[in-house]
Coordinates of N, CA and C in Angstrom, one line a residue:
M29 N 21.3 -82.6 -13.5 CA 21.1 -81.2 -13.3 C 21.2 -80.4 -14.6
V30 N 22.1 -80.7 -15.5 CA 22.2 -80.1 -16.8 C 21.0 -80.3 -17.6
E31 N 20.4 -81.5 -17.6 CA 19.2 -81.8 -18.3 C 18.0 -80.9 -17.8
I32 N 17.9 -80.8 -16.5 CA 16.9 -80.0 -15.9 C 17.0 -78.5 -16.3
K33 N 18.2 -78.0 -16.3 CA 18.4 -76.6 -16.7 C 18.1 -76.4 -18.2
V34 N 18.4 -77.3 -19.0 CA 18.0 -77.2 -20.4 C 16.5 -77.3 -20.6
L35 N 15.9 -78.2 -19.8 CA 14.4 -78.3 -19.9 C 13.7 -77.0 -19.4
E36 N 14.3 -76.4 -18.3 CA 13.7 -75.1 -17.8 C 13.9 -74.0 -18.9
K37 N 15.0 -74.0 -19.5 CA 15.3 -72.9 -20.5 C 14.4 -73.1 -21.7
E38 N 14.2 -74.3 -22.2 CA 13.3 -74.6 -23.4 C 11.9 -74.3 -23.1
T39 N 11.5 -74.6 -21.9 CA 10.1 -74.3 -21.4 C 9.8 -72.8 -21.3
A40 N 10.8 -72.1 -20.8 CA 10.7 -70.7 -20.7 C 10.5 -70.0 -22.1
G41 N 11.3 -70.6 -23.1 CA 11.2 -70.0 -24.4 C 9.8 -70.3 -25.0
V42 N 9.2 -71.4 -24.8 CA 7.9 -71.7 -25.4 C 6.8 -70.9 -24.7
I43 N 6.9 -70.7 -23.4 CA 5.9 -69.9 -22.7 C 6.0 -68.4 -23.2
G44 N 7.2 -67.9 -23.3 CA 7.4 -66.6 -23.8 C 6.8 -66.4 -25.2
K45 N 7.0 -67.4 -26.1 CA 6.4 -67.4 -27.4 C 4.9 -67.4 -27.4
V46 N 4.3 -68.3 -26.6 CA 2.8 -68.4 -26.5 C 2.2 -67.1 -26.0
L47 N 2.8 -66.5 -25.0 CA 2.3 -65.2 -24.5 C 2.5 -64.1 -25.6
R48 N 3.6 -64.1 -26.3 CA 3.8 -63.1 -27.3 C 2.8 -63.2 -28.5
D49 N 2.5 -64.5 -28.9 CA 1.6 -64.7 -30.0 C 0.2 -64.4 -29.6
N50 N -0.2 -64.5 -28.4 CA -1.6 -64.3 -28.0 C -1.9 -62.9 -27.3
F51 N -0.8 -62.3 -26.8 CA -1.0 -61.0 -26.1 C -0.5 -59.8 -27.0
G52 N 0.2 -60.1 -28.1 CA 0.7 -59.1 -28.9 C 2.1 -58.6 -28.5
K53 N 2.5 -58.9 -27.3 CA 3.8 -58.5 -26.8 C 4.3 -59.6 -25.8
G54 N 5.5 -60.1 -26.0 CA 6.0 -61.1 -25.1 C 6.6 -60.5 -23.9
P55 N 6.9 -61.3 -22.8 CA 7.5 -60.8 -21.6 C 9.0 -60.5 -21.8
G56 N 9.5 -59.6 -21.0 CA 10.9 -59.3 -21.0 C 11.7 -60.5 -20.7
N57 N 11.2 -61.3 -19.8 CA 12.0 -62.5 -19.3 C 11.0 -63.5 -18.7
V58 N 11.3 -64.8 -18.9 CA 10.6 -65.9 -18.3 C 11.7 -66.8 -17.7
V59 N 11.6 -67.0 -16.4 CA 12.5 -67.9 -15.7 C 11.7 -69.1 -15.1
C60 N 12.0 -70.3 -15.5 CA 11.3 -71.5 -15.1 C 12.2 -72.3 -14.0
S61 N 11.5 -72.8 -13.0 CA 12.2 -73.6 -12.0 C 11.4 -74.8 -11.8
L62 N 12.0 -76.0 -12.0 CA 11.4 -77.3 -11.8 C 11.8 -77.9 -10.5
S63 N 10.8 -78.3 -9.7 CA 11.1 -79.0 -8.5 C 10.1 -80.1 -8.2
D64 N 10.6 -81.3 -8.4 CA 9.8 -82.5 -8.2 C 8.5 -82.4 -9.1
S65 N 7.4 -82.3 -8.5 CA 6.1 -82.3 -9.2 C 5.6 -81.0 -9.6
V66 N 6.4 -79.9 -9.4 CA 5.9 -78.5 -9.6 C 6.9 -77.8 -10.5
L67 N 6.4 -77.1 -11.5 CA 7.2 -76.2 -12.3 C 6.6 -74.8 -12.2
V68 N 7.4 -73.8 -11.8 CA 7.0 -72.4 -11.7 C 7.7 -71.6 -12.8
A69 N 6.9 -70.7 -13.4 CA 7.4 -69.8 -14.4 C 7.2 -68.4 -13.8
F70 N 8.3 -67.7 -13.6 CA 8.2 -66.3 -13.1 C 8.4 -65.4 -14.3
I71 N 7.5 -64.5 -14.6 CA 7.4 -63.7 -15.8 C 7.6 -62.2 -15.4
T72 N 8.5 -61.5 -16.1 CA 8.8 -60.1 -15.8 C 8.7 -59.2 -17.0
N73 N 8.4 -57.9 -16.8 CA 8.3 -57.0 -17.9 C 7.3 -57.4 -18.9
F74 N 6.1 -57.7 -18.4 CA 5.0 -58.2 -19.3 C 3.8 -57.3 -19.2
A75 N 3.7 -56.4 -20.2 CA 2.6 -55.5 -20.4 C 2.6 -54.9 -21.8
S76 N 1.5 -55.1 -22.5 CA 1.4 -54.6 -23.9 C 1.1 -53.1 -23.8
P77 N 1.4 -52.4 -25.0 CA 1.1 -50.9 -25.0 C -0.3 -50.6 -24.7
V78 N -1.2 -51.5 -25.2 CA -2.7 -51.2 -24.9 C -3.0 -51.4 -23.5
E79 N -2.4 -52.4 -22.8 CA -2.6 -52.6 -21.4 C -2.0 -51.4 -20.6
L80 N -0.9 -50.9 -21.0 CA -0.2 -49.8 -20.3 C -1.1 -48.6 -20.4
S81 N -1.7 -48.4 -21.6 CA -2.6 -47.2 -21.7 C -3.8 -47.4 -20.9
L82 N -4.4 -48.6 -20.8 CA -5.6 -48.8 -19.9 C -5.2 -48.6 -18.5
M83 N -4.1 -49.1 -18.0 CA -3.7 -48.9 -16.6 C -3.4 -47.5 -16.3
N84 N -3.0 -46.7 -17.3 CA -2.7 -45.3 -17.0 C -4.0 -44.5 -16.8
I85 N -5.1 -45.0 -17.2 CA -6.4 -44.4 -17.0 C -7.3 -45.2 -16.0
Q86 N -6.5 -45.9 -15.1 CA -7.1 -46.7 -14.0 C -8.1 -47.7 -14.4
Q87 N -7.8 -48.4 -15.5 CA -8.7 -49.5 -16.0 C -8.0 -50.9 -15.8
N88 N -7.4 -51.0 -14.6 CA -6.7 -52.3 -14.3 C -7.7 -53.5 -14.3
L89 N -8.9 -53.2 -13.8 CA -9.9 -54.3 -13.8 C -10.2 -54.9 -15.2
F90 N -10.3 -54.0 -16.1 CA -10.5 -54.4 -17.5 C -9.3 -55.3 -18.0
V91 N -8.1 -54.9 -17.7 CA -6.9 -55.6 -18.1 C -7.0 -57.0 -17.5
E92 N -7.3 -57.1 -16.2 CA -7.4 -58.4 -15.5 C -8.4 -59.3 -16.1
K93 N -9.6 -58.7 -16.4 CA -10.6 -59.6 -17.1 C -10.2 -60.1 -18.4
T94 N -9.5 -59.2 -19.2 CA -9.1 -59.6 -20.5 C -8.0 -60.7 -20.5
R95 N -7.1 -60.6 -19.5 CA -6.1 -61.6 -19.4 C -6.7 -62.9 -18.9
D96 N -7.7 -62.8 -18.0 CA -8.3 -64.1 -17.5 C -9.0 -64.8 -18.7
L97 N -9.6 -64.0 -19.6 CA -10.3 -64.6 -20.7 C -9.3 -65.2 -21.7
L98 N -8.2 -64.6 -22.0 CA -7.2 -65.1 -22.9 C -6.5 -66.4 -22.3
M99 N -6.2 -66.3 -21.0 CA -5.6 -67.5 -20.3 C -6.5 -68.7 -20.3
S100 N -7.8 -68.5 -20.2 CA -8.7 -69.6 -20.2 C -8.7 -70.3 -21.6
T101 N -8.4 -69.6 -22.7 CA -8.3 -70.2 -24.0 C -6.9 -70.9 -24.2
L102 N -5.9 -70.4 -23.4 CA -4.6 -71.0 -23.6 C -4.3 -72.1 -22.6
K103 N -5.2 -72.3 -21.7 CA -5.0 -73.3 -20.6 C -4.6 -74.7 -21.2
E104 N -5.5 -75.2 -22.0 CA -5.3 -76.5 -22.5 C -4.0 -76.7 -23.4
E105 N -3.7 -75.6 -24.2 CA -2.5 -75.6 -25.0 C -1.3 -75.8 -24.1
M106 N -1.2 -75.0 -23.1 CA -0.1 -75.0 -22.2 C 0.0 -76.3 -21.4
K107 N -1.1 -76.8 -21.0 CA -1.1 -78.1 -20.3 C -0.6 -79.2 -21.2
T108 N -1.1 -79.2 -22.4 CA -0.7 -80.3 -23.4 C 0.8 -80.2 -23.6
F109 N 1.3 -79.0 -23.9 CA 2.8 -78.9 -24.1 C 3.6 -79.4 -22.9
M110 N 3.2 -79.0 -21.7 CA 3.9 -79.3 -20.5 C 3.9 -80.8 -20.3
A111 N 2.7 -81.4 -20.6 CA 2.6 -82.9 -20.4 C 3.6 -83.6 -21.3
L112 N 3.6 -83.2 -22.6 CA 4.5 -83.8 -23.5 C 6.0 -83.6 -23.2
K113 N 6.3 -82.4 -22.7 CA 7.7 -82.0 -22.4 C 8.2 -82.8 -21.1
M114 N 7.3 -82.8 -20.1 CA 7.7 -83.4 -18.8 C 7.4 -84.9 -18.7
R115 N 6.6 -85.4 -19.7 CA 6.1 -86.8 -19.7 C 5.3 -87.2 -18.5
Y116 N 4.6 -86.2 -18.0 CA 3.7 -86.4 -16.9 C 2.4 -85.5 -17.1
E117 N 1.3 -86.1 -16.7 CA 0.0 -85.3 -16.9 C 0.1 -84.1 -16.0
V118 N -0.5 -83.0 -16.5 CA -0.6 -81.8 -15.7 C -1.9 -81.9 -14.9
K119 N -1.7 -82.0 -13.6 CA -2.9 -82.2 -12.8 C -3.6 -80.9 -12.5
E120 N -2.8 -79.8 -12.3 CA -3.3 -78.5 -12.0 C -2.5 -77.4 -12.7
F121 N -3.2 -76.3 -13.1 CA -2.5 -75.2 -13.7 C -3.1 -73.9 -13.2
Y122 N -2.2 -73.0 -12.8 CA -2.6 -71.7 -12.2 C -1.8 -70.6 -12.8
Y123 N -2.3 -69.4 -12.7 CA -1.6 -68.2 -13.1 C -2.1 -67.0 -12.2
D124 N -1.2 -66.0 -12.2 CA -1.6 -64.7 -11.6 C -0.7 -63.6 -12.1
W125 N -1.2 -62.4 -12.0 CA -0.4 -61.2 -12.5 C -0.3 -60.2 -11.4
N126 N 0.8 -59.4 -11.4 CA 0.9 -58.2 -10.6 C 1.0 -57.1 -11.6
L127 N -0.1 -56.4 -12.0 CA 0.0 -55.5 -13.1 C 0.9 -54.3 -12.8
E128 N 0.9 -53.8 -11.5 CA 1.8 -52.7 -11.2 C 3.2 -52.9 -11.5
S129 N 3.7 -54.1 -11.2 CA 5.1 -54.5 -11.4 C 5.3 -55.2 -12.7
H130 N 4.3 -55.3 -13.5 CA 4.4 -56.0 -14.9 C 4.9 -57.4 -14.8
S131 N 4.6 -58.1 -13.7 CA 5.1 -59.4 -13.5 C 4.0 -60.5 -13.4
G132 N 4.3 -61.7 -13.5 CA 3.3 -62.8 -13.4 C 3.9 -64.1 -13.1
M133 N 3.1 -65.1 -12.9 CA 3.6 -66.4 -12.6 C 2.6 -67.5 -13.2
L134 N 3.2 -68.6 -13.6 CA 2.4 -69.8 -14.0 C 2.9 -70.9 -13.1
I135 N 2.0 -71.7 -12.7 CA 2.3 -72.9 -11.9 C 1.7 -74.1 -12.5
F136 N 2.5 -75.1 -12.8 CA 2.1 -76.4 -13.3 C 2.4 -77.5 -12.3
I137 N 1.3 -78.2 -11.9 CA 1.5 -79.2 -10.9 C 1.2 -80.6 -11.6
F138 N 2.2 -81.4 -11.6 CA 2.1 -82.7 -12.4 C 1.6 -83.8 -11.5
N139 N 1.1 -84.8 -12.2 CA 0.6 -86.0 -11.6 C 1.8 -86.9 -11.3
K140 N 2.6 -86.5 -10.3 CA 3.8 -87.2 -10.0 C 4.1 -87.0 -8.5
E141 N 4.6 -88.1 -7.9 CA 4.8 -88.0 -6.5 C 6.1 -87.2 -6.2
A142 N 5.9 -86.2 -5.2 CA 7.1 -85.4 -4.8 C 8.0 -86.2 -3.9
V143 N 9.3 -86.1 -4.0 CA 10.2 -86.8 -3.2 C 11.0 -85.9 -2.3
Q144 N 11.2 -84.6 -2.6 CA 11.9 -83.7 -1.8 C 11.1 -83.2 -0.6
D145 N 11.8 -83.0 0.5 CA 11.2 -82.6 1.7 C 10.6 -81.2 1.6
G146 N 11.5 -80.2 1.4 CA 11.0 -78.8 1.2 C 10.7 -78.0 2.4
T147 N 11.0 -78.6 3.6 CA 10.7 -77.9 4.9 C 11.8 -76.8 5.0
Y148 N 11.5 -75.9 5.9 CA 12.4 -74.7 6.1 C 12.2 -74.2 7.6
P149 N 13.1 -73.4 8.1 CA 13.0 -72.8 9.4 C 11.8 -71.9 9.5
E150 N 11.1 -71.8 10.6 CA 10.0 -70.9 10.9 C 8.8 -71.3 10.1
Q151 N 8.7 -72.5 9.6 CA 7.6 -73.0 8.8 C 6.2 -72.8 9.6
D152 N 6.2 -73.3 10.8 CA 5.0 -73.3 11.6 C 4.6 -71.8 11.8
Q153 N 5.5 -70.9 12.1 CA 5.2 -69.5 12.3 C 4.6 -68.9 11.1
L154 N 5.2 -69.2 9.9 CA 4.6 -68.7 8.7 C 3.2 -69.1 8.5
H155 N 2.9 -70.4 8.8 CA 1.6 -71.0 8.7 C 0.6 -70.2 9.6
G156 N 1.1 -69.8 10.7 CA 0.3 -69.0 11.7 C -0.1 -67.7 11.1
I157 N 0.9 -67.0 10.4 CA 0.6 -65.7 9.8 C -0.4 -65.9 8.6
I158 N -0.2 -66.9 7.8 CA -1.1 -67.2 6.7 C -2.5 -67.5 7.2
S159 N -2.6 -68.2 8.3 CA -3.9 -68.5 8.9 C -4.6 -67.3 9.3
E160 N -3.9 -66.3 9.9 CA -4.4 -65.1 10.4 C -4.9 -64.2 9.2
I161 N -4.1 -64.2 8.1 CA -4.5 -63.5 6.9 C -5.8 -64.1 6.3
S162 N -5.8 -65.4 6.2 CA -7.0 -66.1 5.7 C -8.3 -65.8 6.5
H163 N -8.1 -65.8 7.8 CA -9.2 -65.5 8.7 C -9.8 -64.2 8.5
K164 N -9.0 -63.2 8.2 CA -9.4 -61.8 8.0 C -10.2 -61.8 6.6
A165 N -9.7 -62.6 5.7 CA -10.3 -62.5 4.3 C -11.5 -63.4 4.2
E166 N -11.5 -64.6 4.8 CA -12.6 -65.5 4.7 C -12.8 -66.3 5.9
K167 N -11.9 -67.3 6.1 CA -11.9 -68.1 7.3 C -10.6 -68.8 7.5
V168 N -10.3 -69.4 8.7 CA -9.1 -70.1 8.9 C -9.1 -71.4 8.0
P169 N -8.1 -71.6 7.2 CA -8.1 -72.8 6.3 C -8.2 -74.1 7.1
D170 N -8.8 -75.1 6.6 CA -8.8 -76.4 7.2 C -7.4 -77.0 7.3
E171 N -6.6 -76.7 6.3 CA -5.2 -77.2 6.3 C -4.3 -76.2 5.6
I172 N -3.1 -76.0 6.1 CA -2.0 -75.2 5.4 C -0.8 -76.1 5.3
Q173 N -0.3 -76.1 4.1 CA 1.0 -76.7 3.8 C 1.9 -75.8 3.0
S174 N 3.2 -75.9 3.2 CA 4.1 -75.1 2.4 C 5.4 -75.9 2.1
K175 N 6.1 -75.4 1.1 CA 7.3 -76.1 0.6 C 8.2 -75.1 -0.1
K176 N 9.5 -75.2 0.3 CA 10.5 -74.5 -0.5 C 10.8 -75.3 -1.8
L177 N 10.3 -74.8 -2.9 CA 10.5 -75.5 -4.2 C 12.0 -75.3 -4.6
T178 N 12.5 -74.1 -4.4 CA 13.9 -73.8 -4.7 C 14.2 -72.7 -3.6
P179 N 15.5 -72.3 -3.5 CA 15.9 -71.3 -2.6 C 15.1 -70.0 -2.8
K180 N 14.6 -69.8 -4.1 CA 13.9 -68.5 -4.4 C 12.4 -68.7 -4.4
H181 N 11.8 -69.9 -4.4 CA 10.4 -70.0 -4.5 C 9.8 -70.8 -3.4
L182 N 8.8 -70.2 -2.7 CA 8.1 -70.8 -1.6 C 6.7 -70.9 -1.9
L183 N 6.1 -72.1 -1.9 CA 4.7 -72.3 -2.3 C 3.9 -72.7 -1.1
V184 N 2.8 -72.0 -0.9 CA 1.9 -72.2 0.3 C 0.6 -72.7 -0.3
T185 N 0.1 -73.8 0.2 CA -1.2 -74.4 -0.2 C -2.2 -74.3 1.0
R186 N -3.4 -73.8 0.7 CA -4.4 -73.7 1.7 C -5.6 -74.5 1.2
D187 N -6.1 -75.4 2.0 CA -7.3 -76.2 1.7 C -8.4 -75.8 2.6
G188 N -9.6 -75.7 2.1 CA -10.8 -75.4 2.9 C -10.9 -74.0 3.3
I189 N -11.0 -73.0 2.4 CA -11.0 -71.6 2.8 C -12.2 -70.9 2.4
L190 N -13.1 -71.5 1.6 CA -14.3 -70.8 1.2 C -15.4 -70.8 2.2
V191 N -16.1 -69.7 2.4 CA -17.2 -69.6 3.3 C -18.5 -69.8 2.5
S192 N -19.6 -70.0 3.2 CA -20.8 -70.4 2.6 C -21.3 -69.4 1.5
I193 N -21.2 -68.1 1.8 CA -21.6 -67.1 0.8 C -20.8 -67.1 -0.4
E194 N -19.5 -67.4 -0.3 CA -18.6 -67.5 -1.5 C -19.0 -68.7 -2.3
K195 N -19.3 -69.9 -1.7 CA -19.8 -71.1 -2.4 C -21.1 -70.8 -3.1
E196 N -21.9 -70.0 -2.5 CA -23.2 -69.7 -3.1 C -23.0 -68.8 -4.3
L197 N -22.1 -67.8 -4.2 CA -21.8 -66.9 -5.4 C -21.3 -67.7 -6.5
I198 N -20.4 -68.7 -6.3 CA -19.9 -69.6 -7.3 C -21.0 -70.4 -8.0
S199 N -21.9 -70.9 -7.2 CA -23.0 -71.7 -7.8 C -23.9 -70.9 -8.6
L200 N -24.0 -69.5 -8.3 CA -24.8 -68.6 -9.1 C -24.1 -68.1 -10.3
G201 N -22.9 -68.4 -10.5 CA -22.1 -68.0 -11.7 C -21.3 -66.7 -11.6
F202 N -21.0 -66.3 -10.3 CA -20.3 -65.1 -10.1 C -18.8 -65.4 -9.7
E203 N -18.3 -66.5 -10.3 CA -16.9 -66.9 -10.0 C -15.9 -65.9 -10.4
E204 N -16.0 -65.3 -11.5 CA -15.1 -64.3 -12.0 C -15.1 -63.0 -11.0
T205 N -16.3 -62.6 -10.7 CA -16.4 -61.5 -9.7 C -15.7 -61.8 -8.4
L206 N -16.0 -63.0 -7.9 CA -15.4 -63.4 -6.6 C -13.9 -63.5 -6.7
L207 N -13.4 -64.0 -7.8 CA -11.9 -64.1 -8.1 C -11.3 -62.7 -8.0
L208 N -11.8 -61.8 -8.8 CA -11.3 -60.4 -8.8 C -11.3 -59.8 -7.4
A209 N -12.3 -60.0 -6.7 CA -12.4 -59.4 -5.3 C -11.4 -60.0 -4.4
K210 N -11.3 -61.3 -4.4 CA -10.4 -62.0 -3.5 C -8.9 -61.7 -3.8
R211 N -8.6 -61.5 -5.1 CA -7.2 -61.1 -5.5 C -6.9 -59.8 -4.8
R212 N -7.7 -58.8 -4.9 CA -7.4 -57.5 -4.3 C -7.4 -57.6 -2.7
L213 N -8.3 -58.2 -2.1 CA -8.4 -58.3 -0.7 C -7.2 -59.0 -0.1
E214 N -6.9 -60.2 -0.6 CA -5.8 -61.0 0.0 C -4.5 -60.4 -0.3
K215 N -4.3 -59.9 -1.5 CA -3.0 -59.2 -1.7 C -2.8 -58.0 -0.8
R216 N -3.8 -57.3 -0.6 CA -3.7 -56.2 0.4 C -3.4 -56.6 1.8
L217 N -4.0 -57.7 2.2 CA -3.7 -58.2 3.6 C -2.3 -58.8 3.7
I218 N -1.8 -59.5 2.6 CA -0.5 -60.0 2.6 C 0.5 -58.8 2.7
E219 N 0.3 -57.7 1.9 CA 1.1 -56.6 2.0 C 1.2 -56.0 3.4
E220 N 0.1 -56.0 4.0 CA 0.0 -55.4 5.4 C 0.8 -56.3 6.4
H221 N 1.0 -57.5 6.1 CA 1.8 -58.4 7.0 C 3.2 -58.7 6.4
M222 N 3.6 -58.0 5.4 CA 4.8 -58.3 4.7 C 6.1 -58.3 5.6
D223 N 6.1 -57.3 6.5 CA 7.3 -57.2 7.4 C 7.5 -58.4 8.2
V224 N 6.4 -58.9 8.8 CA 6.6 -60.1 9.7 C 6.8 -61.3 8.9
I225 N 6.2 -61.4 7.7 CA 6.5 -62.5 6.8 C 8.0 -62.6 6.4
E226 N 8.5 -61.5 6.0 CA 9.9 -61.4 5.7 C 10.8 -61.7 6.9
Q227 N 10.4 -61.3 8.0 CA 11.2 -61.6 9.2 C 11.2 -63.1 9.5
K228 N 10.1 -63.7 9.4 CA 10.0 -65.2 9.6 C 10.8 -66.0 8.6
L229 N 10.8 -65.5 7.3 CA 11.5 -66.2 6.2 C 12.9 -65.9 6.2
G230 N 13.3 -64.7 6.8 CA 14.7 -64.3 6.8 C 15.2 -63.9 5.4
A231 N 14.2 -63.4 4.6 CA 14.5 -63.1 3.2 C 13.6 -62.0 2.7
K232 N 14.0 -61.2 1.8 CA 13.2 -60.2 1.2 C 12.2 -60.9 0.2
V233 N 11.0 -60.5 0.2 CA 10.0 -61.0 -0.8 C 10.0 -60.1 -2.0
M234 N 10.5 -60.6 -3.1 CA 10.6 -59.8 -4.3 C 9.2 -59.6 -4.9
D235 N 8.4 -60.6 -4.8 CA 7.1 -60.6 -5.5 C 6.3 -61.8 -4.9
F236 N 5.0 -61.7 -5.0 CA 4.1 -62.8 -4.6 C 2.9 -62.9 -5.4
F237 N 2.3 -64.1 -5.5 CA 1.1 -64.3 -6.4 C 0.2 -65.2 -5.7
I238 N -1.1 -65.1 -6.0 CA -2.1 -66.0 -5.4 C -3.0 -66.5 -6.5
A239 N -3.4 -67.8 -6.4 CA -4.4 -68.4 -7.3 C -5.3 -69.3 -6.5
W240 N -6.5 -69.5 -7.1 CA -7.5 -70.3 -6.4 C -8.0 -71.4 -7.3
N241 N -8.5 -72.5 -6.7 CA -9.2 -73.6 -7.3 C -10.5 -73.7 -6.6
F242 N -11.6 -73.0 -7.1 CA -12.8 -72.9 -6.4 C -13.5 -74.3 -6.3
T243 N -13.3 -75.1 -7.4 CA -13.9 -76.4 -7.4 C -13.5 -77.3 -6.3
E244 N -12.2 -77.2 -6.0 CA -11.6 -78.1 -5.0 C -11.4 -77.3 -3.7
D245 N -11.8 -76.1 -3.6 CA -11.7 -75.3 -2.4 C -10.3 -75.2 -1.9
K246 N -9.4 -74.8 -2.8 CA -8.0 -74.6 -2.3 C -7.4 -73.4 -3.0
S247 N -6.3 -73.0 -2.4 CA -5.6 -71.8 -2.9 C -4.1 -72.0 -2.8
Y248 N -3.4 -71.3 -3.7 CA -1.9 -71.4 -3.7 C -1.4 -69.9 -3.6
I249 N -0.3 -69.8 -2.8 CA 0.4 -68.5 -2.7 C 1.8 -68.8 -3.0
L250 N 2.4 -68.1 -4.0 CA 3.8 -68.3 -4.3 C 4.6 -67.0 -3.9
F251 N 5.6 -67.2 -3.1 CA 6.5 -66.1 -2.7 C 7.8 -66.3 -3.5
V252 N 8.2 -65.2 -4.1 CA 9.4 -65.2 -4.9 C 10.4 -64.4 -4.0
L253 N 11.5 -65.1 -3.5 CA 12.4 -64.6 -2.5 C 13.7 -64.1 -3.1
Q254 N 14.2 -63.1 -2.5 CA 15.6 -62.7 -2.9 C 16.6 -63.5 -2.1
Q255 N 17.5 -64.2 -2.8 CA 18.4 -65.0 -2.1 C 19.5 -64.2 -1.4
N256 N 19.9 -64.8 -0.2 CA 21.0 -64.2 0.6 C 20.8 -62.8 1.0
A257 N 19.5 -62.4 1.1 CA 19.2 -61.0 1.5 C 18.3 -61.1 2.7
K258 N 18.7 -60.7 3.8 CA 17.9 -60.7 5.0 C 16.9 -59.6 5.0
A259 N 15.7 -59.9 5.5 CA 14.7 -58.9 5.6 C 15.1 -57.8 6.6
K260 N 14.6 -56.6 6.4 CA 14.9 -55.5 7.3 C 14.2 -55.7 8.6

């Protein structure tokens, strides 16, 4: 356990430095949580003065596009570091930001078999809510899985969510436009269902993030929960 905590702290320090070196300002805090084959980094107080100025004049979309561009250049560097640190290949890497709250997340999924169960009460009911949200945004997923990585982190995986028109847009090179649109739409739908989500989880959702893998037609939703706090 001590070794894992040291590893999480060292990894958080490196992630903070990489973000600071490339974005001009580092995050206020980075908290890493390692669970089996998944490492989650929760980032807070992350917004440069330039980004804040752009957001003040309603240019959030430009900030999103700039961050996407920078993260695409950092992807391999971060995957290489994590592979060396964890001694496992990074199979998947995702990120997302909530600009209004100046927060973000990174997810590293390693090529390693998970051994922990991760089930939790009301799991099937939450899957039903996620299925309803997905149906409103695109279609009911072919499969939904979820796992409590830690008491504070719940990861939901959706497979088979893209409809034909979305696949066609991707093939035509409009992946970035589709990503920006889906971020807004699905986050809005999740916010609309937040009361019932918190009720089923029995916990307040402090933050949540969404990422997509268009190539494999899958999506991840990460809920950051407040421990020992019942939802209203």
